[in-house]
Backbone as JSON, one array per atom type, in Angstrom:
{
  "sequence": "MAGLTELLKEIGDENLSFQTLHQSVTGAAKKRNGDTEVKFVATGIRPGDLYGRLKKTAVIVWMDADKFDAALLSLQNKAD",
  "N": [[-7.36, 16.01, -28.46], [-8.97, 15.7, -25.33], [-8.44, 17.65, -22.35], [-7.01, 17.01, -19.06], [-8.74, 17.94, -17.03], [-11.24, 17.98, -18.34], [-11.54, 15.25, -18.89], [-11.66, 14.11, -16.27], [-13.95, 15.38, -15.35], [-15.85, 14.27, -17.07], [-15.79, 11.59, -16.24], [-16.63, 11.87, -13.61], [-16.86, 13.06, -10.27], [-17.94, 11.35, -8.32], [-17.12, 8.88, -9.12], [-14.44, 8.69, -8.79], [-11.41, 8.21, -6.94], [-8.98, 9.44, -4.61], [-5.57, 9.67, -4.03], [-2.6, 10.58, -2.5], [0.53, 10.33, -3.84], [3.03, 10.87, -2.69], [2.7, 10.3, -0.03], [2.54, 7.62, 0.02], [4.69, 6.24, -0.96], [6.98, 3.57, -1.0], [9.46, 3.0, -1.83], [12.16, 3.93, -4.07], [14.08, 3.9, -7.06], [16.79, 4.57, -9.24], [16.85, 3.8, -12.65], [18.78, 2.11, -15.22], [18.3, 3.35, -17.7], [17.76, 5.92, -17.02], [15.24, 6.48, -16.06], [13.02, 6.64, -13.21], [12.15, 4.2, -10.94], [9.35, 3.77, -9.04], [7.98, 2.57, -6.09], [4.93, 1.94, -4.48], [2.25, 1.95, -2.04], [-0.99, 1.12, -2.8], [-4.19, 2.33, -2.16], [-6.66, 2.26, -3.36], [-7.23, -0.04, -4.83], [-7.43, -3.64, -5.2], [-5.35, -6.56, -5.35], [-6.57, -8.4, -7.18], [-7.94, -6.71, -8.88], [-6.29, -6.1, -10.94], [-5.96, -8.16, -12.7], [-6.95, -10.2, -15.5], [-9.83, -8.81, -16.94], [-9.36, -5.46, -16.56], [-10.38, -3.84, -13.61], [-9.98, -1.5, -12.34], [-8.2, 1.53, -13.02], [-5.49, 3.89, -13.25], [-4.14, 7.23, -13.24], [-1.19, 8.95, -13.13], [-0.4, 12.12, -12.08], [1.91, 14.56, -12.26], [3.1, 17.32, -10.35], [4.26, 20.52, -9.1], [5.16, 20.45, -5.72], [4.75, 22.65, -4.01], [2.76, 24.1, -5.37], [0.68, 22.25, -5.29], [0.25, 22.05, -2.49], [-0.54, 24.72, -1.96], [-2.88, 24.93, -3.51], [-4.48, 22.98, -2.29], [-4.72, 24.06, 0.3], [-6.06, 26.42, -0.36], [-8.52, 25.39, -1.31], [-9.42, 24.17, 1.04], [-9.77, 26.4, 2.66], [-11.86, 27.68, 1.31], [-13.9, 25.91, 1.83], [-14.4, 26.29, 4.48]],
  "CA": [[-7.63, 15.23, -27.26], [-9.45, 16.47, -24.18], [-7.49, 17.85, -21.26], [-7.23, 16.23, -17.85], [-9.93, 18.43, -16.34], [-12.42, 17.51, -19.06], [-11.63, 13.81, -18.68], [-12.12, 13.83, -14.92], [-15.35, 15.83, -15.26], [-16.66, 13.28, -17.78], [-15.86, 10.4, -15.38], [-17.47, 12.28, -12.47], [-16.24, 12.98, -8.94], [-18.45, 10.2, -7.56], [-16.48, 7.67, -9.61], [-12.99, 8.85, -8.63], [-10.83, 8.25, -5.59], [-7.82, 10.31, -4.59], [-4.49, 9.21, -3.16], [-1.36, 11.31, -2.75], [1.62, 9.39, -4.01], [4.16, 11.14, -1.78], [2.42, 9.7, 1.28], [2.39, 6.18, -0.17], [5.91, 5.67, -1.54], [7.73, 2.64, -0.15], [10.82, 2.9, -2.36], [12.43, 4.5, -5.39], [15.42, 3.56, -7.54], [17.11, 5.05, -10.58], [17.08, 2.71, -13.6], [19.89, 2.35, -16.16], [17.91, 4.24, -18.79], [17.52, 7.25, -16.46], [13.92, 6.55, -15.44], [12.95, 6.33, -11.79], [11.14, 3.22, -10.57], [8.75, 4.14, -7.77], [7.09, 1.57, -5.51], [4.03, 2.59, -3.52], [1.1, 1.2, -1.57], [-2.21, 1.66, -3.38], [-5.35, 2.11, -1.3], [-7.88, 2.22, -4.14], [-7.4, -1.28, -5.57], [-7.0, -4.91, -4.63], [-4.56, -7.27, -6.37], [-7.42, -9.0, -8.2], [-8.41, -5.68, -9.8], [-5.31, -5.92, -12.0], [-5.87, -9.36, -13.51], [-8.09, -10.39, -16.4], [-10.34, -7.53, -17.39], [-9.07, -4.45, -15.54], [-11.52, -3.26, -12.91], [-9.57, -0.15, -11.95], [-7.01, 2.06, -13.66], [-5.04, 5.11, -12.58], [-3.31, 8.16, -13.97], [-0.33, 9.72, -12.22], [-0.25, 13.5, -12.53], [2.99, 15.2, -11.51], [3.0, 18.77, -10.18], [5.13, 21.06, -8.07], [4.59, 20.23, -4.4], [4.3, 23.93, -3.48], [1.49, 24.44, -6.02], [-0.3, 21.31, -4.75], [-0.06, 22.47, -1.12], [-1.26, 25.99, -2.02], [-4.23, 24.65, -4.02], [-5.21, 22.25, -1.25], [-5.04, 25.04, 1.35], [-7.1, 27.32, -0.9], [-9.79, 24.66, -1.31], [-9.84, 23.97, 2.42], [-10.24, 27.7, 3.15], [-13.15, 27.93, 0.69], [-14.88, 25.03, 2.46], [-14.66, 26.77, 5.85]],
  "C": [[-8.05, 16.17, -26.13], [-8.35, 16.61, -23.14], [-7.88, 17.02, -20.04], [-8.51, 16.65, -17.13], [-11.21, 17.93, -17.0], [-12.62, 16.0, -18.87], [-12.19, 13.48, -17.31], [-13.57, 14.27, -14.73], [-16.28, 14.83, -15.92], [-16.84, 12.0, -16.95], [-16.76, 10.68, -14.18], [-16.78, 12.06, -11.14], [-16.67, 11.74, -8.17], [-17.81, 8.88, -7.99], [-14.95, 7.71, -9.49], [-12.59, 8.71, -7.17], [-9.49, 8.95, -5.71], [-6.8, 9.75, -3.61], [-3.24, 10.01, -3.51], [-0.19, 10.34, -2.74], [2.73, 9.6, -3.0], [3.94, 10.57, -0.38], [2.36, 8.18, 1.22], [3.64, 5.48, -0.69], [6.6, 4.76, -0.53], [9.16, 2.46, -0.65], [10.94, 3.55, -3.73], [13.86, 4.16, -5.77], [15.6, 4.1, -8.95], [17.44, 3.85, -11.47], [18.21, 3.1, -14.55], [19.55, 3.35, -17.25], [17.59, 5.66, -18.31], [16.15, 7.43, -15.83], [14.04, 6.28, -13.94], [11.83, 5.34, -11.56], [10.65, 3.57, -9.17], [7.82, 3.01, -7.32], [6.23, 2.27, -4.46], [2.89, 1.65, -3.16], [-0.15, 1.88, -2.12], [-3.4, 1.32, -2.49], [-6.64, 1.89, -2.08], [-8.14, 0.93, -4.88], [-7.01, -2.48, -4.72], [-6.21, -5.64, -5.71], [-5.41, -7.85, -7.51], [-7.95, -8.0, -9.22], [-7.49, -5.53, -11.01], [-5.21, -7.11, -12.94], [-7.13, -9.55, -14.35], [-8.53, -9.06, -16.96], [-10.12, -6.51, -16.26], [-10.34, -3.89, -14.93], [-11.24, -1.83, -12.5], [-8.36, 0.25, -12.78], [-6.66, 3.38, -12.98], [-4.22, 5.96, -13.54], [-2.48, 8.91, -12.93], [-0.12, 11.09, -12.84], [0.81, 14.15, -11.65], [2.79, 16.7, -11.48], [3.99, 19.23, -9.12], [4.44, 20.92, -6.72], [4.06, 21.53, -3.8], [2.95, 24.33, -4.07], [0.38, 23.52, -5.51], [-0.73, 21.76, -3.35], [-0.89, 23.75, -1.1], [-2.7, 25.77, -2.51], [-5.07, 23.94, -2.98], [-5.63, 23.19, -0.12], [-6.15, 25.98, 0.89], [-8.46, 26.65, -0.89], [-10.32, 24.44, 0.11], [-10.4, 25.27, 3.01], [-11.6, 28.05, 2.57], [-14.26, 27.11, 1.35], [-15.27, 25.51, 3.85], [-15.62, 27.93, 5.89]]
}
């Protein structure tokens, strides 16, 4: 199976939108089985996008916050 980078490249940047989950969380609760249920506000979809034939889908990618912040800063510095 292809890696995440290859998948996103195949889809193309022009067809992707980006939302940071940590800025969108409205609640979290621990479930009996040990999982964590996270509720968040999604900016990239409308409720109708989830019914019938899916119009949008998403993948959640977890990473260390420090590594995310460092990568974002590095990219911003390259753009300057």
